[in-house]
Tab-separated table of C-alpha atoms in Angstrom:
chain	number	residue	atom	x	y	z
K	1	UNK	CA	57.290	-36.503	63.189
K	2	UNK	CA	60.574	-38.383	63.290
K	3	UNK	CA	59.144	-41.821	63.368
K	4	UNK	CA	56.939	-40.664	60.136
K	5	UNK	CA	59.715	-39.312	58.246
K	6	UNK	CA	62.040	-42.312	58.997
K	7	UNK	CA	58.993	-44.111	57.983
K	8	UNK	CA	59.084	-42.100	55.019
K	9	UNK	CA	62.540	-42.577	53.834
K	10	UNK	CA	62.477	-46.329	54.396
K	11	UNK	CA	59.503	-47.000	52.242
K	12	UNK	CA	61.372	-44.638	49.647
K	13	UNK	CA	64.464	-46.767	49.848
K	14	UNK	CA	62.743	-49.641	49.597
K	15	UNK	CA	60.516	-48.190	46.585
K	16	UNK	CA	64.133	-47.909	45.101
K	17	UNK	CA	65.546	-51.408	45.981
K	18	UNK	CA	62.250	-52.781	44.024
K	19	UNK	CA	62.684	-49.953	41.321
K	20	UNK	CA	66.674	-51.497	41.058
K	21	UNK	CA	65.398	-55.133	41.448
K	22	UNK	CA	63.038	-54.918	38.376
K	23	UNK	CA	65.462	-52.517	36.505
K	24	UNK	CA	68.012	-55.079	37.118
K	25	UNK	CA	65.972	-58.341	36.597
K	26	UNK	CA	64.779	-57.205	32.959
K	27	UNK	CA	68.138	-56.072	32.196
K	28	UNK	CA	69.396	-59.381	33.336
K	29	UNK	CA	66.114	-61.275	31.272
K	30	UNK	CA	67.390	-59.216	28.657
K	31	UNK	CA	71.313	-60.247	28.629
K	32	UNK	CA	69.495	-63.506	29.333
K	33	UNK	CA	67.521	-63.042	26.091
K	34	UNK	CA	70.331	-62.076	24.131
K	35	UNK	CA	72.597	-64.942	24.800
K	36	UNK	CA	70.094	-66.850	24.307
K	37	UNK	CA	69.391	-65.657	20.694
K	38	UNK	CA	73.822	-65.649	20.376
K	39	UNK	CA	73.353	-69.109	21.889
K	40	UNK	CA	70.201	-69.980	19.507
K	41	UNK	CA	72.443	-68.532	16.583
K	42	UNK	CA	75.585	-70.571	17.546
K	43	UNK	CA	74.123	-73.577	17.701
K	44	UNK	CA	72.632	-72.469	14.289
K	45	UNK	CA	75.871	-71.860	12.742
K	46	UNK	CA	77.198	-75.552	14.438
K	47	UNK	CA	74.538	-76.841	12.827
K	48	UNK	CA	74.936	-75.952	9.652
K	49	UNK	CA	78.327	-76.474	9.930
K	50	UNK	CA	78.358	-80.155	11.410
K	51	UNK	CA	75.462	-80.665	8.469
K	52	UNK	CA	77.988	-79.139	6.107
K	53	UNK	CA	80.720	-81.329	7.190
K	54	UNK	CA	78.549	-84.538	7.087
K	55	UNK	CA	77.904	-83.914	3.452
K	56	UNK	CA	81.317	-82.510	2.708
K	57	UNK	CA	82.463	-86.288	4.104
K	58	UNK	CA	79.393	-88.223	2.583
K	59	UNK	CA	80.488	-86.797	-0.929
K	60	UNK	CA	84.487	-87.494	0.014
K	61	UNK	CA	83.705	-91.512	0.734
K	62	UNK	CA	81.641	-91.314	-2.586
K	63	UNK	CA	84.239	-90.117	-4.231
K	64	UNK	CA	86.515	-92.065	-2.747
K	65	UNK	CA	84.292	-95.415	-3.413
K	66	UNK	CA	84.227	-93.741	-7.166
K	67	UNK	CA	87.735	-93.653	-7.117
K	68	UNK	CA	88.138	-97.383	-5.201
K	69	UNK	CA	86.013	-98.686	-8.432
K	70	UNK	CA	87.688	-96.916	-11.120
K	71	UNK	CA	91.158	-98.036	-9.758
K	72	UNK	CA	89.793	-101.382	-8.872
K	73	UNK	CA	88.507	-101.429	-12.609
K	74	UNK	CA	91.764	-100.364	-14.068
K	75	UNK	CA	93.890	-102.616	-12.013
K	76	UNK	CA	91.250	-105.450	-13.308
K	77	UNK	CA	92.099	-104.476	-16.512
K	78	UNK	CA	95.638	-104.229	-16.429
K	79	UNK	CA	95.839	-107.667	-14.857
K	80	UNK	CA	93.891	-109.215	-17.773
K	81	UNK	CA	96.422	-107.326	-20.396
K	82	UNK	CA	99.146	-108.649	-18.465
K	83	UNK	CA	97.577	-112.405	-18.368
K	84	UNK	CA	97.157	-111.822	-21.905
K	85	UNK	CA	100.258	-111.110	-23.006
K	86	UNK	CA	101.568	-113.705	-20.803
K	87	UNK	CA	99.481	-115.739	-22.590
K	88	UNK	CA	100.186	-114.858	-26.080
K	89	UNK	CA	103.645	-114.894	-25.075
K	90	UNK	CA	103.451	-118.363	-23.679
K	91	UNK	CA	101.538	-119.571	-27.349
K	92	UNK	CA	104.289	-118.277	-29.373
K	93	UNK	CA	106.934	-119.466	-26.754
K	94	UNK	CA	105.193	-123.182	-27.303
K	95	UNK	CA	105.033	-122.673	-30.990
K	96	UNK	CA	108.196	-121.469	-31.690
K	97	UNK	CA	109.871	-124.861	-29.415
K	98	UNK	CA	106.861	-127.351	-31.296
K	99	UNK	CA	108.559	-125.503	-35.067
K	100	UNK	CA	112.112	-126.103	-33.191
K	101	UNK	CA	111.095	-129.645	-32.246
K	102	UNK	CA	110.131	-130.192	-35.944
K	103	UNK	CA	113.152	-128.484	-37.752
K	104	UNK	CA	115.337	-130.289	-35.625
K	105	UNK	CA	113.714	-133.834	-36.216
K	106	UNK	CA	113.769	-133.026	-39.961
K	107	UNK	CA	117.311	-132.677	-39.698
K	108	UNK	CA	118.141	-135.779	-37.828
K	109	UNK	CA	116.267	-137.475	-40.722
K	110	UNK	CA	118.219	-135.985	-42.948
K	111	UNK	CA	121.141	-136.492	-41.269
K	112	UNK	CA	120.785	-140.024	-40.894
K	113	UNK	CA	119.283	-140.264	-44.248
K	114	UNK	CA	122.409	-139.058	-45.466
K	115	UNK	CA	124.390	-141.142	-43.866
K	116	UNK	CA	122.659	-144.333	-45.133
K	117	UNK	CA	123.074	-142.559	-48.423
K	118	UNK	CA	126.492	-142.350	-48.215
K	119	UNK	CA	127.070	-145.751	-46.695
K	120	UNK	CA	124.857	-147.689	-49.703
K	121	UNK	CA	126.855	-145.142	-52.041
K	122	UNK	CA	130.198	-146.837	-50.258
K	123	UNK	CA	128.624	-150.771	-50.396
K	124	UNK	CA	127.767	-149.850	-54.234
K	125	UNK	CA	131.237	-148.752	-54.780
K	126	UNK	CA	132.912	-151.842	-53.359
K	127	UNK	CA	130.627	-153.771	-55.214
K	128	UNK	CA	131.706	-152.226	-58.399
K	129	UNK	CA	135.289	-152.567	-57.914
K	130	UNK	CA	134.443	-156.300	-56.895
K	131	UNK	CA	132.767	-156.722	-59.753
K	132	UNK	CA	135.422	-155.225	-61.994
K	133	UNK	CA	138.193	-157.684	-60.165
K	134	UNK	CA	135.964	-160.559	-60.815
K	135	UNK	CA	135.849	-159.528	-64.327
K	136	UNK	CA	139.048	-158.983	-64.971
K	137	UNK	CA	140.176	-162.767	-62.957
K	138	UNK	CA	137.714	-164.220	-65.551
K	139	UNK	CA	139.440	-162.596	-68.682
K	140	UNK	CA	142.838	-163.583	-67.558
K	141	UNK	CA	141.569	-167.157	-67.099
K	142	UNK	CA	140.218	-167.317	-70.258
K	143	UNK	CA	142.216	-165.365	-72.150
K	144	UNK	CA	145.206	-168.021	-72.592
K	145	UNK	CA	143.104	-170.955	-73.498
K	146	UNK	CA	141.909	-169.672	-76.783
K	147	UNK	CA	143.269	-169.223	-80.476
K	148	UNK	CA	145.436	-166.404	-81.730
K	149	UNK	CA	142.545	-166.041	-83.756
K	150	UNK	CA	139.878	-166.041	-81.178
K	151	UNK	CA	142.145	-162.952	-79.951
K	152	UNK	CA	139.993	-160.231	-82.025
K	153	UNK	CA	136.274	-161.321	-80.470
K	154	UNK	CA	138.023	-160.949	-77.207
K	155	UNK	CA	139.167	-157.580	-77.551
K	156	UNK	CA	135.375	-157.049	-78.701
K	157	UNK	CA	133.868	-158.038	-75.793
K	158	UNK	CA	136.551	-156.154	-73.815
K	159	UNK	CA	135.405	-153.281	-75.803
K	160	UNK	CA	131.485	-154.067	-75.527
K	161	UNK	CA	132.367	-154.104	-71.488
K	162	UNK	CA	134.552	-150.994	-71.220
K	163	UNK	CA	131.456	-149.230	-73.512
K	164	UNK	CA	129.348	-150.442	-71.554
K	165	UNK	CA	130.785	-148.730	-68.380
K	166	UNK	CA	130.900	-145.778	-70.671
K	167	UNK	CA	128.495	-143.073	-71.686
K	168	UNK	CA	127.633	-141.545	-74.566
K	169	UNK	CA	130.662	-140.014	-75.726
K	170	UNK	CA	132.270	-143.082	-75.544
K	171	UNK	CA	129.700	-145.167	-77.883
K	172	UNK	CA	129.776	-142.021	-80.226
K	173	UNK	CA	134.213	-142.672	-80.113
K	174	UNK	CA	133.446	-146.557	-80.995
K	175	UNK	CA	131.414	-145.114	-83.846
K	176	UNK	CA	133.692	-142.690	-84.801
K	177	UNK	CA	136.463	-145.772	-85.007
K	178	UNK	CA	133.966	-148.051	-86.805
K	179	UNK	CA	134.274	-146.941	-90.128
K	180	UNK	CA	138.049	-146.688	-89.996
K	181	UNK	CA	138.021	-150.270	-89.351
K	182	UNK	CA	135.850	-151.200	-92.180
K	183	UNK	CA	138.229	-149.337	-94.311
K	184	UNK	CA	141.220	-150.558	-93.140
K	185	UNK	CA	139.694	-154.347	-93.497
K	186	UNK	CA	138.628	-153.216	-97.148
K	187	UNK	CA	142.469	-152.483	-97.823
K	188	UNK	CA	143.776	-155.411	-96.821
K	189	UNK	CA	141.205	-157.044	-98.613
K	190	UNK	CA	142.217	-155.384	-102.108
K	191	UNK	CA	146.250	-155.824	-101.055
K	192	UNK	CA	145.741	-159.692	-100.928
K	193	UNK	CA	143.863	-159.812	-104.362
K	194	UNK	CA	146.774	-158.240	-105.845
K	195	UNK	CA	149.180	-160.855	-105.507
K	196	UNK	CA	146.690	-163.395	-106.443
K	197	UNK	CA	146.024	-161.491	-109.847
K	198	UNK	CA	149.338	-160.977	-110.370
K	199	UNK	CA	150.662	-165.396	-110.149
K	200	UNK	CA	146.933	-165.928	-112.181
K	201	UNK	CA	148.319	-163.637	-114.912
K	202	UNK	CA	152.310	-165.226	-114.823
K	203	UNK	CA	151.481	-168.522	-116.158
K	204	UNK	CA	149.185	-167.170	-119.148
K	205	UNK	CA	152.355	-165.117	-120.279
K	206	UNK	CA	154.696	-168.269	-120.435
K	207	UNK	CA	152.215	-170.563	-122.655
């Protein structure tokens, strides 16, 4: 009876150990089961994530090449302003020293046209006042040779000269005078007819 009973109690034990192994193995299948769906769900999640982040970083670099281009474009831009306008500058720089260049050759020209001026105005000067000297050393050579009565054509050719030199007021002054000498000639005409009447009449009065 004792061997059946301990018989018995061992199988029911052991009924319990298997009833405790399979209660525990599916509860462990099932923790196993669920941490495998948290697991399956995680990696999920990192998934999207990491896919998330790959596009997040593909659009960055394309916006950053977007960026790269428009700033290389600008800066492209800018430098071909600045060339330019260095250009430009340098045109107008060139002009403004080929207008100097010019301007200041002009007036060295004039300059040294002036001067030659100014030295053929001195030469023509000097050759005046030679000319005058030599005129006058003629008329006092040949002033004393002639006549007191060769005196008068003389003083007209001194006259004819100093017109000459003259302008026009001084040929309208000679013209002016002309007349008065005609008159005065005319007078001393009539004074030495006088006398002559006079002894023509003397001798009729003392027949």
């Amino acid at each position: 009876m004792a061997a059946s009973k301990v018989k018995d109690t061992v199988e029911e034990l052991q009924a319990q150990i298997r009833k405790l192994a399979e209660r525990f193995d599916k509860e462990r299948e099932k923790q196993i089961s669920q941490l495998e769906k948290q697991l399956e769900k995680v990696r999920d999640r990192l998934n999207q994530e990491m896919k998330r982040q790959r596009e997040y970083f593909a659009k960055l670099e394309k916006l950053q090449a977007e960026y790269r281009d428009r700033a290389t474009a600008t800066v492209k831009k800018q430098i071909e302003r600045a060339r330019k306008a260095a250009e430009d500058a340098r045109k107008q720089v060139e002009a403004s020293q080929g207008r100097k260049r010019i301007l200041e050759t002009e007036v060295r020209v004039l300059k040294a046209t002036a001067k030659q001026a100014h030295s053929l105005s001195r030469v023509i000067g000097q050759y005046e006042k030679d000319l005058e000297k030599r005129a006058k050393e003629i008329e006092r050579r040949v002033a004393p040779k002639k006549a007191a009565t060769k005196k008068a054509p003389a003083k007209k050719k001194a006259a004819a000269k100093k017109a000459a030199t003259r302008k026009a007021p001084a040929k309208k002054t000679a013209a002016k005078k002309a007349p008065a000498k005609k008159a005065a000639t005319k007078k001393k005409a009539a004074a030495k007819r006088a006398p002559a009447k006079k002894k023509a009449a003397a001798p009729s009065s003392g027949n």
